[in-house]
């Protein structure tokens, strides 16, 4: 069975909104767009590249698809991720799009959770959910996330969309790997193990 892997850039306080540029996602008057670039270092880049080695597809929400589809097809071909982003398959979850033009893209049909369950049963390698905060929330509620690969950067923003927002399903996690870069970024891989347990000291 293919795994669904949520791969997300986060601030220390859990914000995932608009890491890539000032105008990426100004929703709710978010003024911190582009927060990741000043914190990005070589160690994080190497780790993220490694995380893509066992995947051959992305699962994207409509907003992230629109952002990526407007950038990657014309991105510098010599950049490390350009060929990979354009060549791998993109599955898009959207209630409003009727077609997707970025090469190797296809729309999921019907209910998103049911479509992802079917997708997990198909032949292939793992599937990365990149960005796509609303889609990630749906997948978490439906227990469809098999792994989290989190790049946690040393900055606090105080506002913005969070991966684990209020109302997130309580979930226990086991660490797979947790490392750090010289610049202070934490590279954490976790797998859900069911519901948390509780005790007292």
PDB file of C-alpha atoms in Angstrom, residues 57-193:
ATOM      1  CA  UNK A  57       3.765  11.640  -6.701  1.00  0.00           C
ATOM      2  CA  UNK A  58       2.351  14.669  -4.931  1.00  0.00           C
ATOM      3  CA  UNK A  59      -1.128  15.175  -3.532  1.00  0.00           C
ATOM      4  CA  UNK A  60      -2.092  18.853  -3.638  1.00  0.00           C
ATOM      5  CA  UNK A  61      -4.977  21.059  -2.670  1.00  0.00           C
ATOM      6  CA  UNK A  62      -6.260  23.645  -5.125  1.00  0.00           C
ATOM      7  CA  UNK A  63      -4.388  26.652  -3.692  1.00  0.00           C
ATOM      8  CA  UNK A  64      -1.020  24.900  -3.574  1.00  0.00           C
ATOM      9  CA  UNK A  65      -1.593  23.440  -7.024  1.00  0.00           C
ATOM     10  CA  UNK A  66      -2.263  26.919  -8.425  1.00  0.00           C
ATOM     11  CA  UNK A  67       0.899  28.307  -6.812  1.00  0.00           C
ATOM     12  CA  UNK A  68       3.086  25.432  -8.021  1.00  0.00           C
ATOM     13  CA  UNK A  69       1.563  25.308 -11.522  1.00  0.00           C
ATOM     14  CA  UNK A  70       2.284  29.005 -12.015  1.00  0.00           C
ATOM     15  CA  UNK A  71       5.942  28.586 -11.012  1.00  0.00           C
ATOM     16  CA  UNK A  72       7.508  25.194 -11.722  1.00  0.00           C
ATOM     17  CA  UNK A  73       6.755  24.769 -15.462  1.00  0.00           C
ATOM     18  CA  UNK A  74       8.875  27.845 -16.240  1.00  0.00           C
ATOM     19  CA  UNK A  75      11.377  27.539 -13.379  1.00  0.00           C
ATOM     20  CA  UNK A  76      15.106  27.419 -14.079  1.00  0.00           C
ATOM     21  CA  UNK A  77      15.766  23.841 -15.296  1.00  0.00           C
ATOM     22  CA  UNK A  78      19.116  23.869 -13.502  1.00  0.00           C
ATOM     23  CA  UNK A  79      17.500  24.311 -10.098  1.00  0.00           C
ATOM     24  CA  UNK A  80      17.671  21.090  -8.053  1.00  0.00           C
ATOM     25  CA  UNK A  81      13.909  20.456  -7.808  1.00  0.00           C
ATOM     26  CA  UNK A  82      12.650  21.702 -11.183  1.00  0.00           C
ATOM     27  CA  UNK A  83      12.833  18.449 -13.133  1.00  0.00           C
ATOM     28  CA  UNK A  84      11.485  16.405 -10.242  1.00  0.00           C
ATOM     29  CA  UNK A  85       8.523  18.692  -9.560  1.00  0.00           C
ATOM     30  CA  UNK A  86       7.530  18.780 -13.223  1.00  0.00           C
ATOM     31  CA  UNK A  87       8.006  15.078 -13.950  1.00  0.00           C
ATOM     32  CA  UNK A  88       6.336  13.441 -10.938  1.00  0.00           C
ATOM     33  CA  UNK A  89       2.590  12.880 -10.968  1.00  0.00           C
ATOM     34  CA  UNK A  90       0.357  15.446  -9.268  1.00  0.00           C
ATOM     35  CA  UNK A  91      -3.022  14.420  -7.845  1.00  0.00           C
ATOM     36  CA  UNK A  92      -5.189  17.469  -7.178  1.00  0.00           C
ATOM     37  CA  UNK A  93      -8.090  17.661  -4.724  1.00  0.00           C
ATOM     38  CA  UNK A  94     -10.458  20.470  -5.661  1.00  0.00           C
ATOM     39  CA  UNK A  95     -14.170  21.217  -5.609  1.00  0.00           C
ATOM     40  CA  UNK A  96     -13.815  24.087  -8.098  1.00  0.00           C
ATOM     41  CA  UNK A  97     -11.273  23.113 -10.751  1.00  0.00           C
ATOM     42  CA  UNK A  98     -12.591  21.311 -13.823  1.00  0.00           C
ATOM     43  CA  UNK A  99      -9.189  20.698 -15.439  1.00  0.00           C
ATOM     44  CA  UNK A 100      -5.485  20.802 -14.581  1.00  0.00           C
ATOM     45  CA  UNK A 101      -2.897  21.735 -17.199  1.00  0.00           C
ATOM     46  CA  UNK A 102       0.446  21.242 -15.430  1.00  0.00           C
ATOM     47  CA  UNK A 103       2.111  18.193 -16.932  1.00  0.00           C
ATOM     48  CA  UNK A 104       1.400  14.865 -15.233  1.00  0.00           C
ATOM     49  CA  UNK A 105      -1.509  16.279 -13.208  1.00  0.00           C
ATOM     50  CA  UNK A 106      -4.947  14.780 -12.663  1.00  0.00           C
ATOM     51  CA  UNK A 107      -7.999  15.709 -10.596  1.00  0.00           C
ATOM     52  CA  UNK A 108      -9.262  13.381  -7.896  1.00  0.00           C
ATOM     53  CA  UNK A 109     -12.848  12.345  -8.537  1.00  0.00           C
ATOM     54  CA  UNK A 110     -15.640  12.321  -5.980  1.00  0.00           C
ATOM     55  CA  UNK A 111     -15.203  12.583  -2.223  1.00  0.00           C
ATOM     56  CA  UNK A 112     -11.594  13.452  -1.375  1.00  0.00           C
ATOM     57  CA  UNK A 113     -11.170  10.970   1.463  1.00  0.00           C
ATOM     58  CA  UNK A 114     -12.610   8.113  -0.599  1.00  0.00           C
ATOM     59  CA  UNK A 115     -10.439   9.080  -3.575  1.00  0.00           C
ATOM     60  CA  UNK A 116      -7.309   9.073  -1.416  1.00  0.00           C
ATOM     61  CA  UNK A 117      -8.205   5.674   0.030  1.00  0.00           C
ATOM     62  CA  UNK A 118      -8.436   4.337  -3.518  1.00  0.00           C
ATOM     63  CA  UNK A 119      -5.196   6.053  -4.459  1.00  0.00           C
ATOM     64  CA  UNK A 120      -3.364   4.358  -1.593  1.00  0.00           C
ATOM     65  CA  UNK A 121      -4.336   0.991  -3.076  1.00  0.00           C
ATOM     66  CA  UNK A 122      -2.789   1.704  -6.483  1.00  0.00           C
ATOM     67  CA  UNK A 123       0.651   0.645  -7.675  1.00  0.00           C
ATOM     68  CA  UNK A 124       3.475   3.066  -7.034  1.00  0.00           C
ATOM     69  CA  UNK A 125       5.697   4.611  -4.414  1.00  0.00           C
ATOM     70  CA  UNK A 126       4.755   6.984  -1.590  1.00  0.00           C
ATOM     71  CA  UNK A 127       2.799  10.198  -2.127  1.00  0.00           C
ATOM     72  CA  UNK A 128       3.814  13.567  -0.647  1.00  0.00           C
ATOM     73  CA  UNK A 129       1.224  16.072   0.529  1.00  0.00           C
ATOM     74  CA  UNK A 130       3.068  19.376   0.092  1.00  0.00           C
ATOM     75  CA  UNK A 131       1.664  22.560   1.618  1.00  0.00           C
ATOM     76  CA  UNK A 132      -2.107  22.152   1.089  1.00  0.00           C
ATOM     77  CA  UNK A 133      -3.143  22.952   4.652  1.00  0.00           C
ATOM     78  CA  UNK A 134      -6.891  22.446   4.152  1.00  0.00           C
ATOM     79  CA  UNK A 135      -6.308  19.106   2.421  1.00  0.00           C
ATOM     80  CA  UNK A 136      -3.945  18.011   5.197  1.00  0.00           C
ATOM     81  CA  UNK A 137      -6.671  18.763   7.767  1.00  0.00           C
ATOM     82  CA  UNK A 138      -9.100  16.531   5.858  1.00  0.00           C
ATOM     83  CA  UNK A 139      -6.583  13.692   5.627  1.00  0.00           C
ATOM     84  CA  UNK A 140      -5.769  13.916   9.336  1.00  0.00           C
ATOM     85  CA  UNK A 141      -9.450  13.806  10.304  1.00  0.00           C
ATOM     86  CA  UNK A 142      -9.895  10.677   8.176  1.00  0.00           C
ATOM     87  CA  UNK A 143      -6.785   8.902   9.583  1.00  0.00           C
ATOM     88  CA  UNK A 144      -5.212   8.831   6.130  1.00  0.00           C
ATOM     89  CA  UNK A 145      -1.792  10.252   7.044  1.00  0.00           C
ATOM     90  CA  UNK A 146       0.881   7.559   7.379  1.00  0.00           C
ATOM     91  CA  UNK A 147       3.833   9.817   8.130  1.00  0.00           C
ATOM     92  CA  UNK A 148       4.783  13.438   8.856  1.00  0.00           C
ATOM     93  CA  UNK A 149       8.026  14.924   7.531  1.00  0.00           C
ATOM     94  CA  UNK A 150       8.363  18.305   9.184  1.00  0.00           C
ATOM     95  CA  UNK A 151      10.963  20.998   8.580  1.00  0.00           C
ATOM     96  CA  UNK A 152      10.682  23.169  11.702  1.00  0.00           C
ATOM     97  CA  UNK A 153      12.455  26.515  11.361  1.00  0.00           C
ATOM     98  CA  UNK A 154      13.698  28.708  14.236  1.00  0.00           C
ATOM     99  CA  UNK A 155      11.189  31.548  13.996  1.00  0.00           C
ATOM    100  CA  UNK A 156       7.929  32.453  15.754  1.00  0.00           C
ATOM    101  CA  UNK A 157       5.275  34.367  13.794  1.00  0.00           C
ATOM    102  CA  UNK A 158       2.307  34.357  16.140  1.00  0.00           C
ATOM    103  CA  UNK A 159      -0.308  34.346  13.365  1.00  0.00           C
ATOM    104  CA  UNK A 160      -1.064  32.253  10.301  1.00  0.00           C
ATOM    105  CA  UNK A 161      -2.482  28.893   9.306  1.00  0.00           C
ATOM    106  CA  UNK A 162      -1.160  26.018  11.384  1.00  0.00           C
ATOM    107  CA  UNK A 163      -0.760  22.387  10.433  1.00  0.00           C
ATOM    108  CA  UNK A 164      -2.073  21.213  13.811  1.00  0.00           C
ATOM    109  CA  UNK A 165      -4.831  23.751  14.271  1.00  0.00           C
ATOM    110  CA  UNK A 166      -7.459  23.933  16.997  1.00  0.00           C
ATOM    111  CA  UNK A 167      -9.665  20.886  16.684  1.00  0.00           C
ATOM    112  CA  UNK A 168      -6.918  18.577  15.403  1.00  0.00           C
ATOM    113  CA  UNK A 169      -7.600  14.912  16.160  1.00  0.00           C
ATOM    114  CA  UNK A 170      -5.565  13.803  19.213  1.00  0.00           C
ATOM    115  CA  UNK A 171      -2.863  11.518  17.831  1.00  0.00           C
ATOM    116  CA  UNK A 172       0.112   9.715  19.311  1.00  0.00           C
ATOM    117  CA  UNK A 173       3.291   9.769  17.229  1.00  0.00           C
ATOM    118  CA  UNK A 174       6.457   7.700  17.172  1.00  0.00           C
ATOM    119  CA  UNK A 175       9.690   9.398  16.092  1.00  0.00           C
ATOM    120  CA  UNK A 176      11.389   7.873  13.060  1.00  0.00           C
ATOM    121  CA  UNK A 177      14.250  10.378  12.830  1.00  0.00           C
ATOM    122  CA  UNK A 178      14.814  13.760  14.461  1.00  0.00           C
ATOM    123  CA  UNK A 179      17.906  15.721  13.480  1.00  0.00           C
ATOM    124  CA  UNK A 180      18.990  19.350  13.215  1.00  0.00           C
ATOM    125  CA  UNK A 181      20.937  21.602  10.887  1.00  0.00           C
ATOM    126  CA  UNK A 182      23.685  24.082  11.707  1.00  0.00           C
ATOM    127  CA  UNK A 183      21.190  26.874  11.179  1.00  0.00           C
ATOM    128  CA  UNK A 184      18.874  25.510  13.862  1.00  0.00           C
ATOM    129  CA  UNK A 185      16.212  23.881  11.693  1.00  0.00           C
ATOM    130  CA  UNK A 186      14.744  20.662  13.109  1.00  0.00           C
ATOM    131  CA  UNK A 187      14.109  17.862  10.610  1.00  0.00           C
ATOM    132  CA  UNK A 188      11.543  15.557  12.189  1.00  0.00           C
ATOM    133  CA  UNK A 189       9.873  12.432  10.824  1.00  0.00           C
ATOM    134  CA  UNK A 190       6.970  10.968  12.811  1.00  0.00           C
ATOM    135  CA  UNK A 191       4.458   8.187  12.272  1.00  0.00           C
ATOM    136  CA  UNK A 192       0.973   8.146  13.829  1.00  0.00           C
ATOM    137  CA  UNK A 193       0.382   5.254  16.230  1.00  0.00           C
TER     138      UNK A 193
END
